[in-house]
């Protein structure tokens, strides 16, 4: 953990170092991934079978390529009742939030008699990657699948590795709840390639979303353009802005809820009170020792954590904007006034009773958010990621007469005579 | 040009061959581009100067790094009056169309007392690539810059190669009209890298759009994630659906207006009348011989053109959907009924008096559209490409009491105890 004080002479450069710090692993898997993709593209199912045998140590023909809907239904039925209620509440609230994202079509005729509009339609099929092992979160499955459902996507195909044949029951239960249509026991770059190009019994999809390791992320990058993908995600981060009126234990738990995700995650506290900063740092140390995720959280906090003491909380706004954080929690008296000064953040949590964790699960907004300063230009996952817009245009002869001469002039200036001719013929103009 | 008849036994496989045909050059510039990006990132301005000297044969320190606003204003003032009026009409109409794309913010409080919303903001700075030479189209500059302006982007920086120091006056005039803030005489992958990372006097941007050659496209691909980019674009295409009531000359000009762009472009005609198909093919041949762009258009038509005769025009709808064309022109009696059956197309031109060329220049919708079947999942360039959405959430103690227990249950099930603790502490729950 580093500690910065805004009044220090070295603060500006130390803060810029923090902004520029790259926590993203630069593991060079480009070539390996390209080879896997080419193999799946060329050979299809046999490639998937070979790669799964090698990497996940099971034979797809023996364990079964697909996980049956009945298996998912059984996992859902076997859920602890509290957990089932919690998942259902989460699904309902996520659905309600995302329904407000459905875009509106337009269809207007202007004064020149030109009909212009835009029509939104869902993609035909979406592919969902779900990691195996520790990072297989049912909440993540909900956050990826529900926007696709709300968009109206007819086919949701999920791929997930089942190392040694093992399956995560909680993920299967969530898949049942949201109505995944197909689940394939294929993971890694080969799973992404199968979704993008199709492979035998696995039909291709149009958009692929969902988190994964470096191989999965690189496969999505390489296949961007063959299919649509969600934003390339890096390590997660939170910025908490808190004054001394907060219980230091609450703030410490907020910082640790980010740190426990992964050793590369980052938690940053801005406060205007040095004594409070000390109290939070002490609370973090104390809580770490009783945390089941201590091993991960301690590394993340030590390596990437930061506490920044500013003279006034108002000074923090431009600094937060420079960081363009994935999560921004505002535990201050007037969080809205602070939020109004922020241009770049993935998701904002206003007030002392809005811990970021509430947004990870049940509140409704998506928890798939832009990381690593990408909130400068990117948004969280939404219904729009599973839809596309077709523009349209309709002119009659009179309207063409209004717009035709300008079109002919521009086409000729650009050296495109057939463009000019296609208009001129209809209007009997000379070109 | 290939000619297919839907009643032929071989039609299905011939059509799938057409769908699967890849017209995209697979020039492997990956390594060259990676080296250029690394050079610009590491050395900044000196790298740009060296690369420009080598590739564009002029010394930036001598010719000047930046093209002055006064040069653009002078180019605009010197325009032929008709062309100036045409550009102004185009800009005004493009602006009016894109203003309808501005997304709405949401801010609601639900029955659980949870305030939820989404706020849209523009990116701080957008970078615009404009090719040099033949492909430097002022219309393209309008189509890329105006959505950024409508989004509210404060800084528009353009990069463009000026080979041997030469400048395209029409492009400069368009830059003046739309209000580009900076124009840098840097092209290629080095121009994209300079926009993404910044290089000395060139400050970094958040989003880069605009067409370019294989080096430019690959640079955008490699820098996707460092900045936002528009969709990777391939060769352009048009599908025209026309019955025998159309003048074959009109249809021929429509097909050629696509073919004259580049030797890799594709023009496809669907019709229900074999005699009409013959008449159009003859008209294409006749018009080619009088076209200044004959050399390009003939290669494109010969290599990639297609005429497909179907029994009934209604049969064409699912075939068109398989192609998911960038441009779809419907020169038929009831174009709306046909459009209602289409799910995938970039832009649709309804009726006999709506040649695609009208959409390239002045109608209003964007002409930057998804190519190569990407309309299955992608949309044309829009205001949304220059904006991002921040979700937000505000709970009070009562609202947290509603959602807290479900959050705690899910966090514990996912093995994330600090998440559970951040909620439980606030509600004095045991975890």
mmCIF file of N, CA, C and O in Angstrom, chain A residues 407-408 410-426 431, chain B residues 134 238 249-262 267 283-284 287-294 296-298 329 355-358 360-361:
data_model
loop_
_atom_site.group_PDB
_atom_site.id
_atom_site.type_symbol
_atom_site.label_atom_id
_atom_site.label_comp_id
_atom_site.label_asym_id
_atom_site.label_seq_id
_atom_site.Cartn_x
_atom_site.Cartn_y
_atom_site.Cartn_z
ATOM 1 N N UNK A 407 -25.654 15.763 -54.129
ATOM 2 C CA UNK A 407 -25.004 14.456 -54.201
ATOM 3 C C UNK A 407 -24.137 14.350 -55.450
ATOM 4 O O UNK A 407 -22.991 13.880 -55.392
ATOM 5 N N UNK A 408 -24.673 14.805 -56.566
ATOM 6 C CA UNK A 408 -23.916 14.760 -57.820
ATOM 7 C C UNK A 408 -22.643 15.610 -57.710
ATOM 8 O O UNK A 408 -21.545 15.176 -58.097
ATOM 9 N N UNK A 410 -20.927 16.434 -55.002
ATOM 10 C CA UNK A 410 -19.944 15.833 -54.107
ATOM 11 C C UNK A 410 -19.322 14.588 -54.727
ATOM 12 O O UNK A 410 -18.111 14.357 -54.609
ATOM 13 N N UNK A 411 -20.144 13.769 -55.384
ATOM 14 C CA UNK A 411 -19.618 12.543 -55.993
ATOM 15 C C UNK A 411 -18.589 12.885 -57.063
ATOM 16 O O UNK A 411 -17.533 12.235 -57.163
ATOM 17 N N UNK A 412 -18.894 13.906 -57.850
ATOM 18 C CA UNK A 412 -17.940 14.291 -58.886
ATOM 19 C C UNK A 412 -16.649 14.836 -58.276
ATOM 20 O O UNK A 412 -15.542 14.524 -58.725
ATOM 21 N N UNK A 413 -16.790 15.625 -57.214
ATOM 22 C CA UNK A 413 -15.597 16.171 -56.556
ATOM 23 C C UNK A 413 -14.737 15.059 -55.968
ATOM 24 O O UNK A 413 -13.516 15.175 -55.887
ATOM 25 N N UNK A 414 -15.373 13.978 -55.543
ATOM 26 C CA UNK A 414 -14.618 12.859 -54.970
ATOM 27 C C UNK A 414 -14.142 11.870 -56.036
ATOM 28 O O UNK A 414 -13.558 10.840 -55.714
ATOM 29 N N UNK A 415 -14.453 12.147 -57.292
ATOM 30 C CA UNK A 415 -13.991 11.257 -58.364
ATOM 31 C C UNK A 415 -14.735 9.947 -58.422
ATOM 32 O O UNK A 415 -14.158 8.899 -58.718
ATOM 33 N N UNK A 416 -16.050 9.991 -58.141
ATOM 34 C CA UNK A 416 -16.865 8.762 -58.157
ATOM 35 C C UNK A 416 -18.056 8.957 -59.106
ATOM 36 O O UNK A 416 -19.186 9.178 -58.684
ATOM 37 N N UNK A 417 -17.802 8.823 -60.420
ATOM 38 C CA UNK A 417 -18.830 9.173 -61.414
ATOM 39 C C UNK A 417 -20.039 8.250 -61.427
ATOM 40 O O UNK A 417 -21.141 8.698 -61.782
ATOM 41 N N UNK A 418 -19.883 6.974 -61.056
ATOM 42 C CA UNK A 418 -21.060 6.101 -61.055
ATOM 43 C C UNK A 418 -22.028 6.512 -59.951
ATOM 44 O O UNK A 418 -23.250 6.378 -60.094
ATOM 45 N N UNK A 419 -21.483 7.017 -58.846
ATOM 46 C CA UNK A 419 -22.347 7.556 -57.793
ATOM 47 C C UNK A 419 -23.198 8.693 -58.376
ATOM 48 O O UNK A 419 -24.411 8.739 -58.175
ATOM 49 N N UNK A 420 -22.526 9.612 -59.070
ATOM 50 C CA UNK A 420 -23.239 10.745 -59.662
ATOM 51 C C UNK A 420 -24.273 10.256 -60.670
ATOM 52 O O UNK A 420 -25.419 10.725 -60.705
ATOM 53 N N UNK A 421 -23.878 9.268 -61.470
ATOM 54 C CA UNK A 421 -24.769 8.782 -62.525
ATOM 55 C C UNK A 421 -26.035 8.135 -61.948
ATOM 56 O O UNK A 421 -27.126 8.288 -62.504
ATOM 57 N N UNK A 422 -25.887 7.397 -60.820
ATOM 58 C CA UNK A 422 -27.046 6.708 -60.251
ATOM 59 C C UNK A 422 -28.128 7.704 -59.834
ATOM 60 O O UNK A 422 -29.314 7.386 -59.837
ATOM 61 N N UNK A 423 -27.711 8.915 -59.493
ATOM 62 C CA UNK A 423 -28.677 9.962 -59.153
ATOM 63 C C UNK A 423 -29.141 10.696 -60.416
ATOM 64 O O UNK A 423 -30.340 10.918 -60.621
ATOM 65 N N UNK A 424 -28.188 11.038 -61.270
ATOM 66 C CA UNK A 424 -28.494 11.857 -62.444
ATOM 67 C C UNK A 424 -29.459 11.155 -63.396
ATOM 68 O O UNK A 424 -30.367 11.784 -63.962
ATOM 69 N N UNK A 425 -29.284 9.836 -63.575
ATOM 70 C CA UNK A 425 -30.192 9.098 -64.465
ATOM 71 C C UNK A 425 -31.631 9.222 -63.994
ATOM 72 O O UNK A 425 -32.553 9.418 -64.792
ATOM 73 N N UNK A 426 -31.835 9.089 -62.681
ATOM 74 C CA UNK A 426 -33.197 9.141 -62.132
ATOM 75 C C UNK A 426 -33.827 10.528 -62.304
ATOM 76 O O UNK A 426 -35.045 10.656 -62.390
ATOM 77 N N UNK A 431 -24.511 14.843 -66.478
ATOM 78 C CA UNK A 431 -23.352 14.822 -65.567
ATOM 79 C C UNK A 431 -22.080 14.995 -66.381
ATOM 80 O O UNK A 431 -22.010 14.654 -67.536
ATOM 81 N N UNK B 134 -6.115 9.022 -53.072
ATOM 82 C CA UNK B 134 -7.398 8.782 -53.685
ATOM 83 C C UNK B 134 -8.537 8.580 -52.682
ATOM 84 O O UNK B 134 -9.671 8.993 -52.903
ATOM 85 N N UNK B 238 -22.831 -3.947 -51.690
ATOM 86 C CA UNK B 238 -24.242 -3.580 -51.826
ATOM 87 C C UNK B 238 -25.021 -4.772 -52.342
ATOM 88 O O UNK B 238 -24.521 -5.559 -53.153
ATOM 89 N N UNK B 249 -30.826 0.662 -66.647
ATOM 90 C CA UNK B 249 -29.703 1.602 -66.546
ATOM 91 C C UNK B 249 -29.549 2.117 -65.113
ATOM 92 O O UNK B 249 -28.429 2.305 -64.639
ATOM 93 N N UNK B 250 -30.679 2.360 -64.446
ATOM 94 C CA UNK B 250 -30.606 2.841 -63.063
ATOM 95 C C UNK B 250 -29.931 1.779 -62.185
ATOM 96 O O UNK B 250 -29.036 2.071 -61.405
ATOM 97 N N UNK B 251 -30.416 0.546 -62.343
ATOM 98 C CA UNK B 251 -29.876 -0.538 -61.510
ATOM 99 C C UNK B 251 -28.393 -0.762 -61.795
ATOM 100 O O UNK B 251 -27.600 -0.991 -60.879
ATOM 101 N N UNK B 252 -28.030 -0.685 -63.069
ATOM 102 C CA UNK B 252 -26.613 -0.851 -63.437
ATOM 103 C C UNK B 252 -25.752 0.220 -62.763
ATOM 104 O O UNK B 252 -24.679 -0.073 -62.221
ATOM 105 N N UNK B 253 -26.246 1.452 -62.765
ATOM 106 C CA UNK B 253 -25.482 2.538 -62.121
ATOM 107 C C UNK B 253 -25.373 2.301 -60.617
ATOM 108 O O UNK B 253 -24.339 2.580 -60.003
ATOM 109 N N UNK B 254 -26.443 1.769 -60.025
ATOM 110 C CA UNK B 254 -26.398 1.477 -58.581
ATOM 111 C C UNK B 254 -25.330 0.429 -58.271
ATOM 112 O O UNK B 254 -24.571 0.563 -57.305
ATOM 113 N N UNK B 255 -25.283 -0.610 -59.091
ATOM 114 C CA UNK B 255 -24.283 -1.667 -58.867
ATOM 115 C C UNK B 255 -22.870 -1.123 -59.068
ATOM 116 O O UNK B 255 -21.951 -1.431 -58.310
ATOM 117 N N UNK B 256 -22.726 -0.272 -60.083
ATOM 118 C CA UNK B 256 -21.395 0.269 -60.368
ATOM 119 C C UNK B 256 -20.951 1.304 -59.339
ATOM 120 O O UNK B 256 -19.753 1.492 -59.113
ATOM 121 N N UNK B 257 -21.895 1.964 -58.686
ATOM 122 C CA UNK B 257 -21.493 2.973 -57.692
ATOM 123 C C UNK B 257 -20.814 2.294 -56.506
ATOM 124 O O UNK B 257 -20.009 2.911 -55.805
ATOM 125 N N UNK B 258 -21.100 1.031 -56.289
ATOM 126 C CA UNK B 258 -20.341 0.299 -55.279
ATOM 127 C C UNK B 258 -19.018 -0.192 -55.859
ATOM 128 O O UNK B 258 -17.966 -0.064 -55.239
ATOM 129 N N UNK B 259 -19.097 -0.728 -57.083
ATOM 130 C CA UNK B 259 -17.907 -1.340 -57.695
ATOM 131 C C UNK B 259 -16.771 -0.342 -57.917
ATOM 132 O O UNK B 259 -15.590 -0.699 -57.880
ATOM 133 N N UNK B 260 -17.109 0.939 -58.121
ATOM 134 C CA UNK B 260 -16.043 1.896 -58.448
ATOM 135 C C UNK B 260 -15.205 2.311 -57.241
ATOM 136 O O UNK B 260 -14.176 2.969 -57.378
ATOM 137 N N UNK B 261 -15.637 1.930 -56.025
ATOM 138 C CA UNK B 261 -14.879 2.315 -54.827
ATOM 139 C C UNK B 261 -13.502 1.666 -54.774
ATOM 140 O O UNK B 261 -12.518 2.290 -54.423
ATOM 141 N N UNK B 262 -13.489 0.366 -55.087
ATOM 142 C CA UNK B 262 -12.261 -0.398 -54.876
ATOM 143 C C UNK B 262 -12.411 -1.733 -55.591
ATOM 144 O O UNK B 262 -13.528 -2.220 -55.764
ATOM 145 N N UNK B 267 -20.912 -6.093 -55.551
ATOM 146 C CA UNK B 267 -22.272 -5.670 -55.896
ATOM 147 C C UNK B 267 -23.071 -6.909 -56.261
ATOM 148 O O UNK B 267 -22.650 -7.697 -57.110
ATOM 149 N N UNK B 283 -26.360 -3.500 -69.452
ATOM 150 C CA UNK B 283 -26.220 -2.078 -69.117
ATOM 151 C C UNK B 283 -24.943 -1.837 -68.315
ATOM 152 O O UNK B 283 -24.269 -0.816 -68.487
ATOM 153 N N UNK B 284 -24.603 -2.759 -67.426
ATOM 154 C CA UNK B 284 -23.351 -2.620 -66.662
ATOM 155 C C UNK B 284 -22.167 -2.577 -67.628
ATOM 156 O O UNK B 284 -21.306 -1.695 -67.546
ATOM 157 N N UNK B 287 -22.196 0.773 -69.521
ATOM 158 C CA UNK B 287 -21.830 1.936 -68.700
ATOM 159 C C UNK B 287 -20.347 1.905 -68.288
ATOM 160 O O UNK B 287 -19.715 2.956 -68.179
ATOM 161 N N UNK B 288 -19.842 0.700 -68.079
ATOM 162 C CA UNK B 288 -18.430 0.587 -67.685
ATOM 163 C C UNK B 288 -17.519 1.306 -68.674
ATOM 164 O O UNK B 288 -16.564 1.984 -68.278
ATOM 165 N N UNK B 289 -17.845 1.160 -69.963
ATOM 166 C CA UNK B 289 -16.936 1.679 -70.982
ATOM 167 C C UNK B 289 -16.889 3.207 -71.013
ATOM 168 O O UNK B 289 -15.993 3.786 -71.607
ATOM 169 N N UNK B 290 -17.862 3.847 -70.364
ATOM 170 C CA UNK B 290 -17.852 5.324 -70.344
ATOM 171 C C UNK B 290 -17.565 5.877 -68.952
ATOM 172 O O UNK B 290 -17.794 7.045 -68.686
ATOM 173 N N UNK B 291 -17.079 5.008 -68.086
ATOM 174 C CA UNK B 291 -16.883 5.420 -66.702
ATOM 175 C C UNK B 291 -15.403 5.773 -66.471
ATOM 176 O O UNK B 291 -14.513 4.985 -66.797
ATOM 177 N N UNK B 292 -15.149 6.936 -65.877
ATOM 178 C CA UNK B 292 -13.757 7.323 -65.582
ATOM 179 C C UNK B 292 -13.116 6.356 -64.593
ATOM 180 O O UNK B 292 -11.901 6.211 -64.550
ATOM 181 N N UNK B 293 -13.942 5.686 -63.802
ATOM 182 C CA UNK B 293 -13.421 4.722 -62.825
ATOM 183 C C UNK B 293 -13.480 3.286 -63.358
ATOM 184 O O UNK B 293 -13.466 2.327 -62.578
ATOM 185 N N UNK B 294 -13.552 3.156 -64.688
ATOM 186 C CA UNK B 294 -13.714 1.835 -65.291
ATOM 187 C C UNK B 294 -12.684 0.814 -64.793
ATOM 188 O O UNK B 294 -13.033 -0.338 -64.509
ATOM 189 N N UNK B 296 -11.076 0.344 -62.059
ATOM 190 C CA UNK B 296 -11.391 -0.234 -60.743
ATOM 191 C C UNK B 296 -12.712 -1.001 -60.796
ATOM 192 O O UNK B 296 -12.815 -2.162 -60.363
ATOM 193 N N UNK B 297 -13.731 -0.362 -61.332
ATOM 194 C CA UNK B 297 -15.085 -0.922 -61.276
ATOM 195 C C UNK B 297 -15.182 -2.239 -62.049
ATOM 196 O O UNK B 297 -15.890 -3.167 -61.631
ATOM 197 N N UNK B 298 -14.450 -2.330 -63.171
ATOM 198 C CA UNK B 298 -14.533 -3.550 -63.974
ATOM 199 C C UNK B 298 -13.929 -4.731 -63.223
ATOM 200 O O UNK B 298 -14.489 -5.835 -63.214
ATOM 201 N N UNK B 329 -30.482 -2.114 -51.076
ATOM 202 C CA UNK B 329 -31.357 -1.212 -51.820
ATOM 203 C C UNK B 329 -32.552 -2.002 -52.321
ATOM 204 O O UNK B 329 -32.381 -3.040 -52.973
ATOM 205 N N UNK B 355 -31.393 5.781 -54.495
ATOM 206 C CA UNK B 355 -30.111 5.132 -54.808
ATOM 207 C C UNK B 355 -29.183 5.238 -53.593
ATOM 208 O O UNK B 355 -29.234 6.228 -52.854
ATOM 209 N N UNK B 356 -28.358 4.245 -53.439
ATOM 210 C CA UNK B 356 -27.468 4.210 -52.274
ATOM 211 C C UNK B 356 -26.585 5.456 -52.192
ATOM 212 O O UNK B 356 -26.263 5.923 -51.097
ATOM 213 N N UNK B 357 -26.220 6.024 -53.337
ATOM 214 C CA UNK B 357 -25.307 7.176 -53.350
ATOM 215 C C UNK B 357 -25.842 8.351 -52.531
ATOM 216 O O UNK B 357 -25.076 9.139 -51.968
ATOM 217 N N UNK B 358 -27.167 8.444 -52.467
ATOM 218 C CA UNK B 358 -27.768 9.554 -51.719
ATOM 219 C C UNK B 358 -27.419 9.454 -50.232
ATOM 220 O O UNK B 358 -27.286 10.455 -49.527
ATOM 221 N N UNK B 360 -24.602 8.135 -49.191
ATOM 222 C CA UNK B 360 -23.155 8.350 -49.019
ATOM 223 C C UNK B 360 -22.831 9.798 -48.688
ATOM 224 O O UNK B 360 -21.780 10.078 -48.122
ATOM 225 N N UNK B 361 -23.714 10.697 -49.077
ATOM 226 C CA UNK B 361 -23.365 12.112 -48.986
ATOM 227 C C UNK B 361 -24.286 12.957 -48.124
ATOM 228 O O UNK B 361 -23.868 13.470 -47.094
#
